[in-house]
Coordinates of C-alpha atoms and ligand atoms in Angstrom, one line a residue:
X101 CA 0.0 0.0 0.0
X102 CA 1.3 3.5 -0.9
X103 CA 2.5 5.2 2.1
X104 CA -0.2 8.0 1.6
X105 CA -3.2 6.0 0.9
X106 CA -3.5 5.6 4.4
X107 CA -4.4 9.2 5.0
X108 CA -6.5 9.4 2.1
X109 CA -10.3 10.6 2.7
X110 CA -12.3 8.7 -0.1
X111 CA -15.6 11.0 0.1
X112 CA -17.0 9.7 -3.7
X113 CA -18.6 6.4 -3.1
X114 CA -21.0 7.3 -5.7
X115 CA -18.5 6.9 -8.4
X116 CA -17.6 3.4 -6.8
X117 CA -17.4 1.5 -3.1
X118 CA -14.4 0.0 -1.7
X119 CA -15.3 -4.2 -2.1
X120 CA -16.5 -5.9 0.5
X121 CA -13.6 -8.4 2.2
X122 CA -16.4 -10.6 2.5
X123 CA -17.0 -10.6 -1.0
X124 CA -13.5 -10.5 -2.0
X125 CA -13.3 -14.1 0.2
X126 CA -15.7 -15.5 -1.6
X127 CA -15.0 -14.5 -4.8
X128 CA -11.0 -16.2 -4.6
X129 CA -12.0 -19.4 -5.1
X130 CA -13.5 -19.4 -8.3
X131 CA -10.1 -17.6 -9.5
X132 CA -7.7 -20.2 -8.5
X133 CA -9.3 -23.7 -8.2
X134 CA -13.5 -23.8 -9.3
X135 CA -12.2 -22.2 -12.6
X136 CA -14.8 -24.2 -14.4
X137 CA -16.5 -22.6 -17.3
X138 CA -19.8 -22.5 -15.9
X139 CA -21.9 -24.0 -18.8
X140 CA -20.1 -27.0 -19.6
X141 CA -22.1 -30.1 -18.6
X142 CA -18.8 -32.1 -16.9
X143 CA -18.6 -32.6 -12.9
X144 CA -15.7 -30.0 -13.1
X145 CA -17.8 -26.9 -13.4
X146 CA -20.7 -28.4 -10.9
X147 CA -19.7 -25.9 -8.1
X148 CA -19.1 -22.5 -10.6
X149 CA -22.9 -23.6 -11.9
X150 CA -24.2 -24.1 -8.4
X151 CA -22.6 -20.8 -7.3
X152 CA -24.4 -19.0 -9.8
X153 CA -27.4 -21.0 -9.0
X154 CA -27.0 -19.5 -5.4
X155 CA -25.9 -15.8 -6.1
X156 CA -29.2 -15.4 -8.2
X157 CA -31.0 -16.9 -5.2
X158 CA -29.6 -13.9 -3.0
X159 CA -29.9 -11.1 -5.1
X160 CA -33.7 -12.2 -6.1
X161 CA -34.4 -12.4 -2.2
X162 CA -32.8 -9.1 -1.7
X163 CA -35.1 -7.3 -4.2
X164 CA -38.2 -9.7 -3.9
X165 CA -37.9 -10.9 -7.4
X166 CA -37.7 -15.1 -8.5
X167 CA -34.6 -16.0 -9.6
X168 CA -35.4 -16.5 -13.1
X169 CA -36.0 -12.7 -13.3
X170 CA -32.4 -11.8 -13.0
X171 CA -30.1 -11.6 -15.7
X172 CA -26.4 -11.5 -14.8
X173 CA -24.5 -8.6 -17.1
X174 CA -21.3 -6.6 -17.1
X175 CA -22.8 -3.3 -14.6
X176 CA -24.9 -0.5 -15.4
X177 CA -24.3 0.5 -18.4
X178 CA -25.0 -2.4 -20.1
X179 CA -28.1 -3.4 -17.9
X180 CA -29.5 0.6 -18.7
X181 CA -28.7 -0.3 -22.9
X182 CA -30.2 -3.8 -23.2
X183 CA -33.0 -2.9 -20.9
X184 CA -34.0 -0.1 -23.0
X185 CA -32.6 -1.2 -26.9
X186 CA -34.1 -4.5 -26.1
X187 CA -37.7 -3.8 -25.5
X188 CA -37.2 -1.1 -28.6
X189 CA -35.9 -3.8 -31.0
X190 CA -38.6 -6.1 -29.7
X191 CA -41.6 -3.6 -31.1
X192 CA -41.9 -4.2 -34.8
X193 CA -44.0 -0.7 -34.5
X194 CA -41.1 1.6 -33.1
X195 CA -43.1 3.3 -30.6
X196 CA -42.2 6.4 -28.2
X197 CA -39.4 5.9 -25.6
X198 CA -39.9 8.1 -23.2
X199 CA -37.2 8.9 -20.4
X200 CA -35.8 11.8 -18.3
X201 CA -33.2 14.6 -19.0
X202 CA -31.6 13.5 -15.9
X203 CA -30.8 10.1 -16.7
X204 CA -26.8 8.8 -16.6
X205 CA -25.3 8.6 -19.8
X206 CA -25.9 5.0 -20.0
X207 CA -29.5 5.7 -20.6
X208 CA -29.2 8.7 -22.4
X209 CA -27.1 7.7 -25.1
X210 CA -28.9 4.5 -25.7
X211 CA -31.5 6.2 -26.2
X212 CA -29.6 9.1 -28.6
X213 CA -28.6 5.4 -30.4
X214 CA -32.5 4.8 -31.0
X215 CA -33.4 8.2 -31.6
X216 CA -30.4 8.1 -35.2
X217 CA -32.1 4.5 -35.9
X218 CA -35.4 6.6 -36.1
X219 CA -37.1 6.0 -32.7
X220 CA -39.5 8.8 -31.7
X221 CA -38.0 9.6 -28.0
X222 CA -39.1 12.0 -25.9
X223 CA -37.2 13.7 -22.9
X224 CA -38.5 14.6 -19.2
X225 CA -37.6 17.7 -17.7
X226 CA -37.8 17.5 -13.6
X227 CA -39.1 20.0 -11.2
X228 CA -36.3 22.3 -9.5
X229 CA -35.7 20.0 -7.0
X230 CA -35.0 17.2 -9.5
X231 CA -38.2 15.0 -9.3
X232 CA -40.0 13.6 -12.1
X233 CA -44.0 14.1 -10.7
X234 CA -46.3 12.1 -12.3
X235 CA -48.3 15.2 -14.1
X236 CA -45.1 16.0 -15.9
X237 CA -45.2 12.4 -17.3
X238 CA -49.2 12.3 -18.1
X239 CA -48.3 15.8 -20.3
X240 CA -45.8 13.6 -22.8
X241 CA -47.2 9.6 -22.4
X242 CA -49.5 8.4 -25.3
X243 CA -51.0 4.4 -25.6
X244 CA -48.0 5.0 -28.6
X245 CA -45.4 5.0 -26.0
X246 CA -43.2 1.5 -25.7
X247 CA -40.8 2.1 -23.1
X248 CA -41.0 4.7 -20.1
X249 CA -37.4 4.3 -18.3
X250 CA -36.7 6.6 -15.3
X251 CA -33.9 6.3 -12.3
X252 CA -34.9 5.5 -9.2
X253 CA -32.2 8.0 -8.1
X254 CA -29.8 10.4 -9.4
X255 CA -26.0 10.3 -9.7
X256 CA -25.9 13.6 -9.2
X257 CA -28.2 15.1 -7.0
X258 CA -29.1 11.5 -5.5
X259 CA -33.3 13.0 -5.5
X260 CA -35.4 9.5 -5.5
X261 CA -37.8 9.3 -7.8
X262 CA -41.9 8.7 -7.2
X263 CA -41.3 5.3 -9.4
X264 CA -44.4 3.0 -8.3
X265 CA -46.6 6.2 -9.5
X266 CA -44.8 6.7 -12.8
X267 CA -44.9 2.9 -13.2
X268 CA -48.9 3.0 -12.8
X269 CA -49.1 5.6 -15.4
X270 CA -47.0 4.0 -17.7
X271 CA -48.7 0.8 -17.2
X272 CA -52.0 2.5 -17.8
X273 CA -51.0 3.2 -21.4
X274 CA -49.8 -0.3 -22.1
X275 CA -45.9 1.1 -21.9
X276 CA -43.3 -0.5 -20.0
X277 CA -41.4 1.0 -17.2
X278 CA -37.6 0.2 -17.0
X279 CA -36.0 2.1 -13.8
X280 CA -31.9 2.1 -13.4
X281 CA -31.6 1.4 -9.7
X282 CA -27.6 2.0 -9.9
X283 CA -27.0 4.6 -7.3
X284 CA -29.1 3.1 -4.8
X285 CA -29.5 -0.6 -4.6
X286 CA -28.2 -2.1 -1.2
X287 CA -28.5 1.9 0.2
X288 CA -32.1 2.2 0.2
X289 CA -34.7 -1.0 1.0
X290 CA -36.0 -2.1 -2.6
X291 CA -38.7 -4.2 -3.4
X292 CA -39.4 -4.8 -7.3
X293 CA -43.3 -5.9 -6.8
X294 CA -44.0 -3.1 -4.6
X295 CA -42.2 -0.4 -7.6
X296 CA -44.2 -2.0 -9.8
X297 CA -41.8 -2.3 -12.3
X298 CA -41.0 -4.3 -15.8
X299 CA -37.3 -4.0 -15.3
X300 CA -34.7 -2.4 -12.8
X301 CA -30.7 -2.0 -13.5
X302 CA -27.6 -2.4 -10.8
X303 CA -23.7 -2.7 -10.8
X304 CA -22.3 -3.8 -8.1
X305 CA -19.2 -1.9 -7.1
X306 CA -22.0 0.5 -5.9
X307 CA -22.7 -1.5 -2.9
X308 CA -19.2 -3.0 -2.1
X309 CA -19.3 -5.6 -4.9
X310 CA -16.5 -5.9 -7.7
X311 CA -16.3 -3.6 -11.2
X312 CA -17.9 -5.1 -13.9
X313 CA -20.5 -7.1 -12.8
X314 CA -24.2 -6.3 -12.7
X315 CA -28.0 -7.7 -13.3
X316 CA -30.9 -6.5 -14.8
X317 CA -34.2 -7.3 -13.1
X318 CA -36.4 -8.4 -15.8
X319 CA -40.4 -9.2 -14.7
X320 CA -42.0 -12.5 -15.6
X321 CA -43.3 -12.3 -19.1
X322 CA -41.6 -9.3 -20.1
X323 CA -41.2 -9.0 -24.0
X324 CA -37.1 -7.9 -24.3
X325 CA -34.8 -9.3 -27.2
X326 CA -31.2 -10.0 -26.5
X327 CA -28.6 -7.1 -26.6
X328 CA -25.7 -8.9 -28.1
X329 CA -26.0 -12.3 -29.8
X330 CA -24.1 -15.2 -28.5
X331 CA -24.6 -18.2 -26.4
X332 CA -27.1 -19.6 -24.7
X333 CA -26.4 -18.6 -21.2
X334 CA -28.8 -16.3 -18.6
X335 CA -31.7 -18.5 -20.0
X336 CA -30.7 -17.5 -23.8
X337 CA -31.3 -14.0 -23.3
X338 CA -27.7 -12.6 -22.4
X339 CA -24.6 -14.4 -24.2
X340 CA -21.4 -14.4 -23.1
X341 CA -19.3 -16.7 -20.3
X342 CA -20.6 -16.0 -16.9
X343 CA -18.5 -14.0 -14.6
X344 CA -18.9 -16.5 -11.6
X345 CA -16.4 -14.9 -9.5
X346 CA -18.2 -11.6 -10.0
X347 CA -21.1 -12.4 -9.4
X348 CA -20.5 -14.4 -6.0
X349 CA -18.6 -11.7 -5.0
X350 CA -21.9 -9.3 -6.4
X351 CA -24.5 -11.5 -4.5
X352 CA -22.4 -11.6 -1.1
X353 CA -22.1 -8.0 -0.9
X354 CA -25.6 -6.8 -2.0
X355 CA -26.8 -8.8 1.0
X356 CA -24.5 -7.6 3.7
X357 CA -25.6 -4.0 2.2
X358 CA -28.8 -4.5 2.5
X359 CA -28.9 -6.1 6.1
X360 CA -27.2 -3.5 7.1
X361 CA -29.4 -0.4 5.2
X362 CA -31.1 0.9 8.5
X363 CA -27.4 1.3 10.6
X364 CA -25.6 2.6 7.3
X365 CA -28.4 5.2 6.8
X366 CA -28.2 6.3 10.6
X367 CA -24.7 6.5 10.4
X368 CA -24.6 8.5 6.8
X369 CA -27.0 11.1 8.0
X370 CA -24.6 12.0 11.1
X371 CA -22.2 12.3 8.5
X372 CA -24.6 14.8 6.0
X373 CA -25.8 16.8 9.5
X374 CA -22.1 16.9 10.6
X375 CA -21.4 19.0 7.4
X376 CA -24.3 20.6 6.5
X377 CA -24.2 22.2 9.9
X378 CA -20.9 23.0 10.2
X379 CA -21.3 25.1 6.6
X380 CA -24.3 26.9 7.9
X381 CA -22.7 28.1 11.8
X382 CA -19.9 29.0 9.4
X383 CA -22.3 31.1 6.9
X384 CA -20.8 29.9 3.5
X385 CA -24.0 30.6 0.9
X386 CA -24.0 27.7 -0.7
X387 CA -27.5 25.3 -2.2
X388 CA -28.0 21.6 -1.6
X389 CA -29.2 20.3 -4.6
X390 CA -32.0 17.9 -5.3
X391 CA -35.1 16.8 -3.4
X392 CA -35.3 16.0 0.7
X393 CA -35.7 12.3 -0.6
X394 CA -32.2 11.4 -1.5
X395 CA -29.9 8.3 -1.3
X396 CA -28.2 8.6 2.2
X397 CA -24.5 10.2 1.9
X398 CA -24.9 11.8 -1.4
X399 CA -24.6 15.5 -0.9
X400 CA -24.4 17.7 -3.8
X401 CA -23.5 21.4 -3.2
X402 CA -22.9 24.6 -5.5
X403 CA -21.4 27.8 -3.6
X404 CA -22.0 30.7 -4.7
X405 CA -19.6 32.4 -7.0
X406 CA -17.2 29.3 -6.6
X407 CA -15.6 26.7 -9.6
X408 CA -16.7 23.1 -8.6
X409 CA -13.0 22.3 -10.5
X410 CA -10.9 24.3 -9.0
X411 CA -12.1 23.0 -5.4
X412 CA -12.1 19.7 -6.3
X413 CA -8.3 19.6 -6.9
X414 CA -7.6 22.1 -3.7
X415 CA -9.4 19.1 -1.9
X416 CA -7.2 16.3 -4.0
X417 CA -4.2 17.9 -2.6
X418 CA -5.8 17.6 0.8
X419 CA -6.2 13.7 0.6
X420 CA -9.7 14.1 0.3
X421 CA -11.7 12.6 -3.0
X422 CA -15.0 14.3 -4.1
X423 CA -16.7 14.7 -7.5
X424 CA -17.8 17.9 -9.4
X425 CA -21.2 16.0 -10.3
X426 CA -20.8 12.4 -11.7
X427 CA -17.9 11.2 -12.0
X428 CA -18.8 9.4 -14.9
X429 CA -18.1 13.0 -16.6
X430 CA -15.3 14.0 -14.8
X431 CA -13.9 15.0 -18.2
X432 CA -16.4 17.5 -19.5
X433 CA -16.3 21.1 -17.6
X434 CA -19.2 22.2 -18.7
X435 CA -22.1 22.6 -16.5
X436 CA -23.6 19.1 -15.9
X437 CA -26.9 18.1 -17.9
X438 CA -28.6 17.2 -14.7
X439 CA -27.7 21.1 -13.2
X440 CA -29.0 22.3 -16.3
X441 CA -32.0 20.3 -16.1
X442 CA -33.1 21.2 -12.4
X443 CA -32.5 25.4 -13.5
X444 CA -29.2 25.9 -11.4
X445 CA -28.7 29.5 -11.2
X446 CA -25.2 29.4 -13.1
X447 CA -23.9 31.5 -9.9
X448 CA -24.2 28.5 -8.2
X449 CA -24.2 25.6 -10.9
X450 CA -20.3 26.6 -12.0
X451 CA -18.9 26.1 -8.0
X452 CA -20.6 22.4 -7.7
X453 CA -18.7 19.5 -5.9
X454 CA -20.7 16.0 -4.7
X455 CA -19.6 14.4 -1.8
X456 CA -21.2 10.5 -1.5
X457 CA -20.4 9.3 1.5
X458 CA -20.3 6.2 2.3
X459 CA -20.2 3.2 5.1
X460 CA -16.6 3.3 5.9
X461 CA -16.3 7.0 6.3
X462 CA -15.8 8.2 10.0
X463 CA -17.6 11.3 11.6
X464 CA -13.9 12.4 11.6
X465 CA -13.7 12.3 7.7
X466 CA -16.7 14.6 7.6
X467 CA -14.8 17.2 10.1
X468 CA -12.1 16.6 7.7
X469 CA -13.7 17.7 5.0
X470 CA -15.9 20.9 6.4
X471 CA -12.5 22.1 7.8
X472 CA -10.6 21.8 4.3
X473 CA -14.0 23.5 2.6
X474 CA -13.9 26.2 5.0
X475 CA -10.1 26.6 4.4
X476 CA -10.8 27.0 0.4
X477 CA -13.8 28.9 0.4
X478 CA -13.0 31.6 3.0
Ligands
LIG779 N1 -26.4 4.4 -14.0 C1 -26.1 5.2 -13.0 C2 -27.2 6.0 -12.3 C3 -24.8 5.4 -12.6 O1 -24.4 6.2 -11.6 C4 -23.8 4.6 -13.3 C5 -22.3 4.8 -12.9 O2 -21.9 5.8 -12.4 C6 -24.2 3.8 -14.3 C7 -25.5 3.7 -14.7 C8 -23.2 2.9 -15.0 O3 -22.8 1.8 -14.3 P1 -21.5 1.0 -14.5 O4 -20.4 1.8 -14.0 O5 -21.7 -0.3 -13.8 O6 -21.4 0.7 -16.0

């Protein structure tokens, strides 16, 4: 370990979680001895197939889902595409897609894909405080609409969305609702029955699970071609040699997160009221973005007159790791789409950090970082 990564303050869990040692445990073996290609019939790969058998059990349980609904994939990003290509390609009629202009990138740009193959899409433009109600969607949906896909919460902002209520309406028209549950899976209790929805999206190195593994949640019945052609594995329906390590490893840690949702939430709101607080005694003007419903830890602020950049890196050299939105665009300086979307005053919008916090982080991490924000703002 690098002498200096022991000091470090690692305040951007929405970007990605430390794994689980739990997970990591139970991962090892099918590196080094069960390395078995899962879907070959001999004795040999038994106990990778039986793993797998085991890991969808879990992760069904933790979402109240039967196993055969979930569909083992590379993360987000391809869960967000094949749910939202696949039930496009499966309508010989191309009908509407409707989702949100605050979606990640994963679901924007799949749908940007449809929209250049001639799909009629539509966009969603959220309240101030980021929410999707379900008047803004009645305003757009048609019975011509195929596919209604909003997140159940931000990257950014981390508002929650009203999903069982845009599920109903969607339903109501005969559309399907797809939701990408990324940012908040194994942070917030979720049950798939009770959203109401057709299909849901997770990666797991957002709950303490390893990179490149994910699952997309796809309800009994549900018409959805494949995304890529292949194999036969994940019932026919997602080619490609299963990641068995992975998705132990993904299936261990979703359940520890979510056994552990009420304590990590108590815990992560000391953290949010430690720094929240300490800003406002010390008068910095500043906004918290988003709704009051928001995934626990993630805290997204814009001070006044400040450059979300330039603060990010003055906090680098402090040890401490923050984002200037999503870190998925950590590369583009603009103002973010989502900031745009919610009506940002640009005042504020251009001096924008997010700090996720997450289950590891002390309540000394959180003085850490008001002191080092007071430091660079005063
Ligand atoms: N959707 C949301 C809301 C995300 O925050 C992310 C990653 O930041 C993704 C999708 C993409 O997930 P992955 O990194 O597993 O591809």
């Amino acid at each position: 370990m690098r002498n200096d990564m022991k000091k470090i303050v690692y305040a951007d869990n929405a970007a990605t979680t430390k794994l689980d040692l739990d997970a990591f445990e139970a991962m090892k073996p099918y590196f080094l001895e069960e390395y078995g290609n899962a879907s070959q019939p001999y004795s040999f790969s038994r106990t990778a197939r039986r793993a797998i058998k085991e890991a969808r059990k879990i992760i069904a349980s933790c979402i109240n889902a039967k196993p055969e609904e979930i569909f083992f994939t590379s993360g987000g990003t391809e869960s967000d595409n094949w749910a939202i290509k696949g039930s496009a390609f499966s309508d010989v009629y191309m009908r509407t897609i409707i989702t949100s202009a605050i979606e990640h990138h994963a679901v924007l740009n799949a749908c940007k894909s449809l929209a250049r193959l001639r799909y009629p899409v539509e966009y969603l433009s959220p309240k101030n405080d980021g929410v999707i109600t379900p008047e803004i969607l009645s305003d757009i949906i048609t019975d011509e609409t195929r596919l209604v896909s909003v997140m159940l919460a931000n990257n950014e902002i981390g508002t929650i969305q009203p999903i069982r209520a845009l599920a109903e309406l969607a339903h109501s028209h005969g559309a399907l609702f797809h939701t990408d549950a990324v940012q908040c899976l194994g942070h917030i209790p979720i049950d798939v029955k009770e959203l109401g929805v057709d299909m849901l999206s997770a990666s797991a190195h957002k709950f303490n699970g390893p990179k490149g593994v994910g699952f997309l949640y796809i309800k009994e019945g549900t018409h959805i071609v494949p995304y890529s052609d292949g194999g036969a594995q994940e019932f026919g329906l997602r080619a490609g040699t299963e990641n068995v390590a992975g998705i132990v490893g993904m299936s261990i840690a979703l359940k520890k997160n979510c056994e552990q949702i009420v304590t990590n939430t108590k815990h992560l709101e000391k953290l949010e009221k430690i720094l929240i607080t300490n800003l406002d005694v010390a008068g910095i003007d500043y906004i918290r973005n988003g709704s009051t419903t928001h995934v626990p830890g993630n805290i997204s602020l814009s001070f006044r007159g400040g450059d979300g950049e330039a603060i990010l890196h003055r906090l680098d050299l402090m040890a401490i790791c923050v984002s200037t939105g999503s870190a998925c665009d950590s590369v583009n300086t603009q103002i973010s789409h989502v900031l745009q979307a919610i009506g940002l005053d640009e005042n504020y919008a251009r001096g924008t950090i997010r700090i996720s916090f997450g289950k590891d982080n002390s309540v000394e991490d959180a003085h850490k970082i008001v002191q080092a924000l007071l430091k660079i703002l005063k």
